[in-house]
Tab-separated table of C-alpha atoms in Angstrom:
chain	number	residue	atom	x	y	z
C	1	MET	CA	-114.928	78.316	107.878
C	2	LEU	CA	-113.316	77.874	104.467
C	3	TYR	CA	-110.464	75.378	104.667
C	4	LEU	CA	-107.744	75.265	102.016
C	5	ILE	CA	-106.114	71.882	102.482
C	6	GLY	CA	-102.983	70.543	100.783
C	7	LEU	CA	-103.127	66.869	99.819
C	8	GLY	CA	-99.460	66.220	99.144
C	9	LEU	CA	-98.153	64.652	95.965
C	10	SER	CA	-99.520	61.178	95.376
C	11	TYR	CA	-101.448	59.054	97.880
C	12	THR	CA	-104.724	59.456	99.764
C	13	SER	CA	-102.697	59.096	102.974
C	14	ASP	CA	-100.328	61.949	102.074
C	15	ILE	CA	-102.773	64.373	103.666
C	16	THR	CA	-101.778	65.649	107.106
C	17	VAL	CA	-103.655	64.509	110.209
C	18	ARG	CA	-104.882	68.072	110.747
C	19	GLY	CA	-106.066	68.249	107.155
C	20	LEU	CA	-107.999	64.986	107.454
C	21	GLU	CA	-109.591	66.114	110.713
C	22	ALA	CA	-110.736	69.309	109.027
C	23	ILE	CA	-112.314	67.412	106.113
C	24	LYS	CA	-114.182	65.147	108.523
C	25	LYS	CA	-116.064	68.126	109.969
C	26	CYS	CA	-116.826	69.816	106.629
C	27	ASP	CA	-120.293	70.013	105.089
C	28	ARG	CA	-118.993	70.322	101.513
C	29	VAL	CA	-115.706	69.195	99.984
C	30	TYR	CA	-114.257	70.390	96.650
C	31	LEU	CA	-111.171	69.043	94.896
C	32	GLU	CA	-109.310	71.471	92.632
C	33	HIS	CA	-108.899	69.543	89.403
C	34	TYR	CA	-106.887	71.506	86.854
C	35	THR	CA	-103.446	72.534	88.148
C	36	SER	CA	-102.405	68.990	89.110
C	37	ILE	CA	-103.643	65.469	89.820
C	38	LEU	CA	-103.143	63.105	92.740
C	39	MET	CA	-101.242	60.375	90.921
C	40	ALA	CA	-102.028	57.355	93.093
C	41	ALA	CA	-105.613	58.082	94.132
C	42	SER	CA	-108.916	58.204	92.280
C	43	LEU	CA	-111.885	60.364	93.223
C	44	GLU	CA	-113.689	57.275	94.515
C	45	GLU	CA	-110.725	56.346	96.702
C	46	LEU	CA	-110.591	59.840	98.160
C	47	GLU	CA	-114.316	59.763	98.950
C	48	ALA	CA	-113.943	56.382	100.657
C	49	PHE	CA	-110.921	57.614	102.644
C	50	TYR	CA	-112.642	60.823	103.772
C	51	GLY	CA	-116.064	59.251	104.249
C	52	LYS	CA	-117.586	62.163	102.313
C	53	PRO	CA	-118.598	63.018	98.744
C	54	VAL	CA	-116.081	65.153	96.880
C	55	SER	CA	-117.013	67.564	94.077
C	56	LEU	CA	-114.474	68.267	91.330
C	57	ALA	CA	-113.715	71.967	90.900
C	58	ASP	CA	-112.471	72.699	87.390
C	59	ARG	CA	-110.801	75.906	86.209
C	60	GLU	CA	-114.126	77.510	85.281
C	61	MET	CA	-115.605	76.919	88.739
C	62	VAL	CA	-112.552	78.207	90.604
C	63	GLU	CA	-111.786	81.216	88.427
C	64	SER	CA	-115.281	82.298	87.364
C	65	GLY	CA	-117.824	80.579	89.541
C	66	CYS	CA	-116.113	80.445	92.908
C	67	GLU	CA	-119.265	81.770	94.574
C	68	GLU	CA	-120.478	78.174	94.485
C	69	ILE	CA	-117.485	77.166	96.610
C	70	LEU	CA	-117.854	80.118	98.974
C	71	ARG	CA	-121.621	79.734	99.308
C	72	GLY	CA	-122.502	79.421	102.997
C	73	ALA	CA	-118.874	79.178	104.139
C	74	ASP	CA	-119.678	81.730	106.844
C	75	LYS	CA	-122.217	79.313	108.332
C	76	GLN	CA	-120.824	75.919	107.252
C	77	ASN	CA	-117.425	74.277	107.015
C	78	VAL	CA	-116.259	74.043	103.408
C	79	ALA	CA	-113.055	72.305	102.278
C	80	PHE	CA	-111.151	73.217	99.129
C	81	LEU	CA	-108.578	70.491	98.468
C	82	VAL	CA	-105.428	71.177	96.464
C	83	VAL	CA	-102.885	68.623	95.234
C	84	GLY	CA	-99.536	69.628	96.715
C	85	ASP	CA	-99.766	72.830	98.762
C	86	PRO	CA	-102.722	75.278	98.710
C	87	PHE	CA	-100.603	78.186	97.511
C	88	GLY	CA	-99.080	76.441	94.514
C	89	ALA	CA	-101.251	78.524	92.144
C	90	THR	CA	-102.296	82.165	92.181
C	91	THR	CA	-105.973	81.306	91.661
C	92	HIS	CA	-105.996	79.835	95.154
C	93	THR	CA	-104.720	83.126	96.546
C	94	ASP	CA	-107.589	84.822	94.718
C	95	LEU	CA	-110.067	82.456	96.375
C	96	VAL	CA	-108.741	83.407	99.813
C	97	LEU	CA	-109.006	87.116	98.986
C	98	ARG	CA	-112.610	86.701	97.828
C	99	ALA	CA	-113.490	84.837	101.033
C	100	LYS	CA	-111.900	87.506	103.221
C	101	LYS	CA	-113.693	90.231	101.286
C	102	GLN	CA	-116.946	88.521	102.263
C	103	LYS	CA	-115.764	88.352	105.913
C	104	MET	CA	-115.501	84.575	105.809
C	105	PRO	CA	-112.926	82.949	108.104
C	106	VAL	CA	-110.200	81.012	106.280
C	107	GLU	CA	-107.776	78.382	107.516
C	108	VAL	CA	-104.909	77.041	105.398
C	109	ILE	CA	-103.421	73.604	106.059
C	110	HIS	CA	-100.136	73.116	104.216
C	111	ASN	CA	-98.517	70.032	102.708
C	112	ALA	CA	-95.579	68.930	100.548
C	113	SER	CA	-95.456	70.155	96.955
C	114	VAL	CA	-93.129	69.949	93.972
C	115	MET	CA	-91.608	73.229	95.149
C	116	ASN	CA	-89.872	71.519	98.061
C	117	ALA	CA	-89.949	67.834	97.066
C	118	VAL	CA	-87.847	68.699	93.991
C	119	GLY	CA	-84.889	68.581	96.364
C	120	SER	CA	-85.062	64.780	96.191
C	121	CYS	CA	-83.254	64.940	92.836
C	122	GLY	CA	-80.178	66.037	94.781
C	123	LEU	CA	-80.177	69.752	94.000
C	124	GLN	CA	-80.180	72.125	96.961
C	125	LEU	CA	-83.313	74.228	97.325
C	126	TYR	CA	-81.228	77.279	98.241
C	127	ASN	CA	-79.757	77.196	94.734
C	128	PHE	CA	-83.063	77.531	92.863
C	129	GLY	CA	-84.171	80.732	91.164
C	130	GLN	CA	-87.487	81.627	89.547
C	131	THR	CA	-89.826	78.757	88.692
C	132	VAL	CA	-91.344	78.755	85.195
C	133	SER	CA	-94.243	76.939	83.537
C	134	MET	CA	-94.031	75.353	80.091
C	135	VAL	CA	-97.379	75.274	78.279
C	136	PHE	CA	-98.357	73.259	75.230
C	137	PHE	CA	-97.524	75.107	72.017
C	138	THR	CA	-100.170	75.391	69.315
C	139	ASP	CA	-99.881	76.300	65.635
C	140	SER	CA	-100.734	79.922	66.427
C	141	TRP	CA	-99.532	80.325	70.037
C	142	ARG	CA	-95.940	79.678	71.100
C	143	PRO	CA	-95.393	81.793	74.230
C	144	ASP	CA	-91.807	82.347	75.348
C	145	SER	CA	-91.985	84.799	78.268
C	146	TRP	CA	-90.498	82.079	80.482
C	147	TYR	CA	-87.241	82.284	78.490
C	148	ASP	CA	-86.226	85.567	80.120
C	149	LYS	CA	-86.677	84.097	83.596
C	150	ILE	CA	-84.447	81.131	82.741
C	151	TRP	CA	-81.874	83.580	81.371
C	152	GLU	CA	-81.996	85.632	84.583
C	153	ASN	CA	-81.562	82.510	86.711
C	154	ARG	CA	-78.687	81.278	84.599
C	155	LYS	CA	-76.834	84.599	84.727
C	156	ILE	CA	-76.689	84.451	88.528
C	157	GLY	CA	-75.968	80.715	88.568
C	158	LEU	CA	-79.283	79.379	89.896
C	159	HIS	CA	-81.232	76.259	88.912
C	160	THR	CA	-84.595	76.638	87.154
C	161	LEU	CA	-87.559	74.420	87.976
C	162	VAL	CA	-89.754	74.003	84.891
C	163	LEU	CA	-93.321	72.869	85.591
C	164	LEU	CA	-94.921	71.013	82.679
C	165	ASP	CA	-98.402	71.746	81.385
C	166	ILE	CA	-101.451	69.570	81.965
C	167	LYS	CA	-104.796	69.893	80.224
C	168	VAL	CA	-107.797	68.565	82.145
C	169	LYS	CA	-111.357	69.330	81.038
C	170	GLU	CA	-110.207	71.733	78.333
C	171	GLN	CA	-112.214	72.730	75.265
C	172	SER	CA	-110.904	73.014	71.730
C	173	ILE	CA	-110.953	76.524	70.227
C	174	GLU	CA	-113.670	75.438	67.802
C	175	ASN	CA	-115.949	74.008	70.495
C	176	MET	CA	-115.346	77.036	72.698
C	177	ALA	CA	-116.231	79.398	69.840
C	178	ARG	CA	-119.413	77.471	69.075
C	179	GLY	CA	-120.409	77.249	72.730
C	180	ARG	CA	-120.322	73.464	72.745
C	181	LEU	CA	-119.559	71.915	76.135
C	182	ILE	CA	-117.370	69.213	74.611
C	183	TYR	CA	-114.071	68.615	76.376
C	184	GLU	CA	-110.798	67.266	75.051
C	185	PRO	CA	-109.197	64.136	76.549
C	186	PRO	CA	-106.704	64.909	79.341
C	187	ARG	CA	-103.157	65.652	78.162
C	188	TYR	CA	-99.930	65.758	80.136
C	189	MET	CA	-96.717	67.235	78.734
C	190	SER	CA	-93.759	64.849	78.540
C	191	ILE	CA	-90.124	65.650	79.259
C	192	ALA	CA	-89.276	65.174	75.577
C	193	GLN	CA	-91.910	67.664	74.440
C	194	CYS	CA	-90.794	70.221	77.018
C	195	CYS	CA	-87.174	69.945	75.865
C	196	GLU	CA	-88.174	70.198	72.206
C	197	GLN	CA	-89.997	73.448	72.975
C	198	LEU	CA	-87.017	74.731	74.969
C	199	LEU	CA	-84.723	74.081	71.998
C	200	GLU	CA	-87.156	75.668	69.539
C	201	ILE	CA	-87.321	78.923	71.498
C	202	GLU	CA	-83.553	79.041	72.051
C	203	GLU	CA	-83.051	78.651	68.319
C	204	SER	CA	-85.421	81.542	67.612
C	205	ARG	CA	-84.037	83.770	70.389
C	206	GLY	CA	-80.394	82.887	69.815
C	207	THR	CA	-79.033	84.484	72.995
C	208	LYS	CA	-77.921	81.202	74.574
C	209	ALA	CA	-79.741	81.289	77.869
C	210	TYR	CA	-79.103	77.560	77.464
C	211	THR	CA	-77.942	75.309	74.640
C	212	PRO	CA	-78.660	71.736	73.522
C	213	ASP	CA	-75.669	70.744	75.704
C	214	THR	CA	-76.949	72.409	78.862
C	215	PRO	CA	-77.271	69.853	81.714
C	216	ALA	CA	-80.681	69.194	83.202
C	217	VAL	CA	-82.510	66.602	85.260
C	218	ALA	CA	-85.900	65.130	84.386
C	219	ILE	CA	-88.248	64.335	87.265
C	220	SER	CA	-91.132	61.934	86.774
C	221	ARG	CA	-93.971	60.997	89.154
C	222	LEU	CA	-92.424	62.844	92.090
C	223	GLY	CA	-93.620	61.510	95.426
C	224	SER	CA	-94.968	58.231	94.053
C	225	ALA	CA	-93.611	54.710	94.467
C	226	ASP	CA	-92.082	54.813	90.977
C	227	GLN	CA	-90.642	58.323	90.966
C	228	THR	CA	-87.781	58.547	88.472
C	229	PHE	CA	-84.895	60.927	87.803
C	230	LYS	CA	-82.818	61.179	84.644
C	231	SER	CA	-79.756	63.422	84.229
C	232	GLY	CA	-78.656	64.499	80.776
C	233	THR	CA	-78.363	67.418	78.403
C	234	ILE	CA	-81.485	69.142	77.097
C	235	GLU	CA	-80.799	67.554	73.702
C	236	GLU	CA	-80.553	64.069	75.223
C	237	LEU	CA	-83.705	64.548	77.279
C	238	SER	CA	-85.604	65.643	74.153
C	239	GLN	CA	-85.336	61.970	73.149
C	240	TYR	CA	-86.180	60.585	76.601
C	241	ASP	CA	-89.275	58.448	77.186
C	242	SER	CA	-90.370	59.687	80.600
C	243	GLY	CA	-93.351	57.344	80.959
C	244	GLU	CA	-96.560	58.126	82.788
C	245	PRO	CA	-97.184	61.647	84.177
C	246	LEU	CA	-96.621	63.866	86.086
C	247	HIS	CA	-93.294	65.401	84.996
C	248	SER	CA	-91.074	68.390	85.676
C	249	LEU	CA	-87.588	69.464	84.627
C	250	VAL	CA	-84.706	71.298	86.278
C	251	ILE	CA	-82.198	73.239	84.178
C	252	LEU	CA	-78.953	73.394	86.114
C	253	GLY	CA	-77.374	76.671	87.132
C	254	ARG	CA	-73.684	77.516	87.313
C	255	GLN	CA	-73.650	77.374	91.107
C	256	CYS	CA	-73.783	73.601	91.177
C	257	HIS	CA	-72.150	72.246	94.322
C	258	GLU	CA	-69.889	69.208	94.064
C	259	LEU	CA	-72.299	67.128	96.167
C	260	GLU	CA	-75.156	68.068	93.842
C	261	ILE	CA	-73.160	66.832	90.850
C	262	VAL	CA	-72.234	63.569	92.593
C	263	TYR	CA	-75.922	62.971	93.341
C	264	LEU	CA	-77.000	63.731	89.773
C	265	LEU	CA	-74.382	61.383	88.332
C	266	GLU	CA	-76.382	58.488	89.782
C	267	PHE	CA	-79.139	59.300	87.265
C	268	ALA	CA	-76.904	59.705	84.192
C	269	ASP	CA	-76.455	56.995	81.555
C	270	ASP	CA	-72.992	58.301	80.703
C	271	LYS	CA	-71.497	59.726	83.878
C	272	THR	CA	-68.313	60.969	82.223
C	273	LYS	CA	-70.231	62.813	79.512
C	274	PHE	CA	-72.642	64.383	82.003
C	275	GLN	CA	-69.770	65.519	84.222
C	276	SER	CA	-68.152	67.083	81.165
C	277	SER	CA	-71.355	68.909	80.183
C	278	VAL	CA	-71.654	70.359	83.700
C	279	THR	CA	-68.022	71.517	83.657
C	280	GLN	CA	-68.386	73.162	80.231
C	281	ASP	CA	-71.638	74.839	81.225
C	282	GLN	CA	-70.158	76.262	84.411
C	283	GLU	CA	-67.197	77.616	82.457
C	284	TYR	CA	-69.472	79.270	79.875
C	285	PHE	CA	-71.514	81.093	82.513
C	286	LYS	CA	-68.581	81.979	84.754
C	287	PRO	CA	-68.678	85.715	85.526
C	288	ALA	CA	-65.974	87.863	83.961
C	289	PRO	CA	-63.063	88.567	86.326
C	290	TRP	CA	-63.292	91.789	88.267
C	291	VAL	CA	-61.092	94.509	86.884
C	292	PRO	CA	-60.365	97.503	89.145
C	293	PRO	CA	-61.258	100.854	87.632
C	294	THR	CA	-58.380	102.818	86.168
C	295	GLU	CA	-57.407	106.047	87.869
C	296	ASP	CA	-58.359	109.280	86.198
C	297	ALA	CA	-55.319	110.532	84.322
C	298	GLU	CA	-55.962	114.008	85.681
């Protein structure tokens, strides 16, 4: 059996009882180690908690060399551990498809992820639209395909969850080109950097999917003991020191319920100013009034 097991957001003990029971009977255990990190647990702590050795599975292993993970899964129990929920990334779906193609049985054990825990900032999950990912810009690569999704969400009044990039065991372009297995230090995008990139792309696009005054909420270390929320405009949050990773951001939509606003005000430095920015934003994106069609003169 191949088990895909969600670990939750932060602690070794965030795993479900069923997930832990499955690990206990596995012959090999892999931890996916590139889409997220378990903030309050080291590899050594996980191994001690499970009573088993755990192998780190980087992007290359999962996307290119997954045969190592699937090896013998039709005769042994193999666990593939994912921070959050197993289906938080499409590569995990691909792993399941490859296993099924080889007639290997698969069992998925779910857990909490940012996709549902984001509700702890006070915004209702029903009011979220498409989720987007913000990657690190480089001198030659500044992708902006996510902009259109934010624009679509904003036009129908929905909030946008922005997931911030992390770089774990990544190679520089030069080392990759030269075939040198030298990896860069881990990097985690901050709220400020995300907002700076948002503002840069809005300036270049100029269609006002959002503005510097658009209200948003920064989410830091979700699910940990020191999780933090900060409400403010995108401009204000571009100056915000969000501290240690991991981080995500929510850009508010027009359909912001009164209770959502009251909740978010608790995280604003200037409550009056934040309330004003929400009001102005809702007015800007308010749909045009319906006008009945005129009758044909004939």
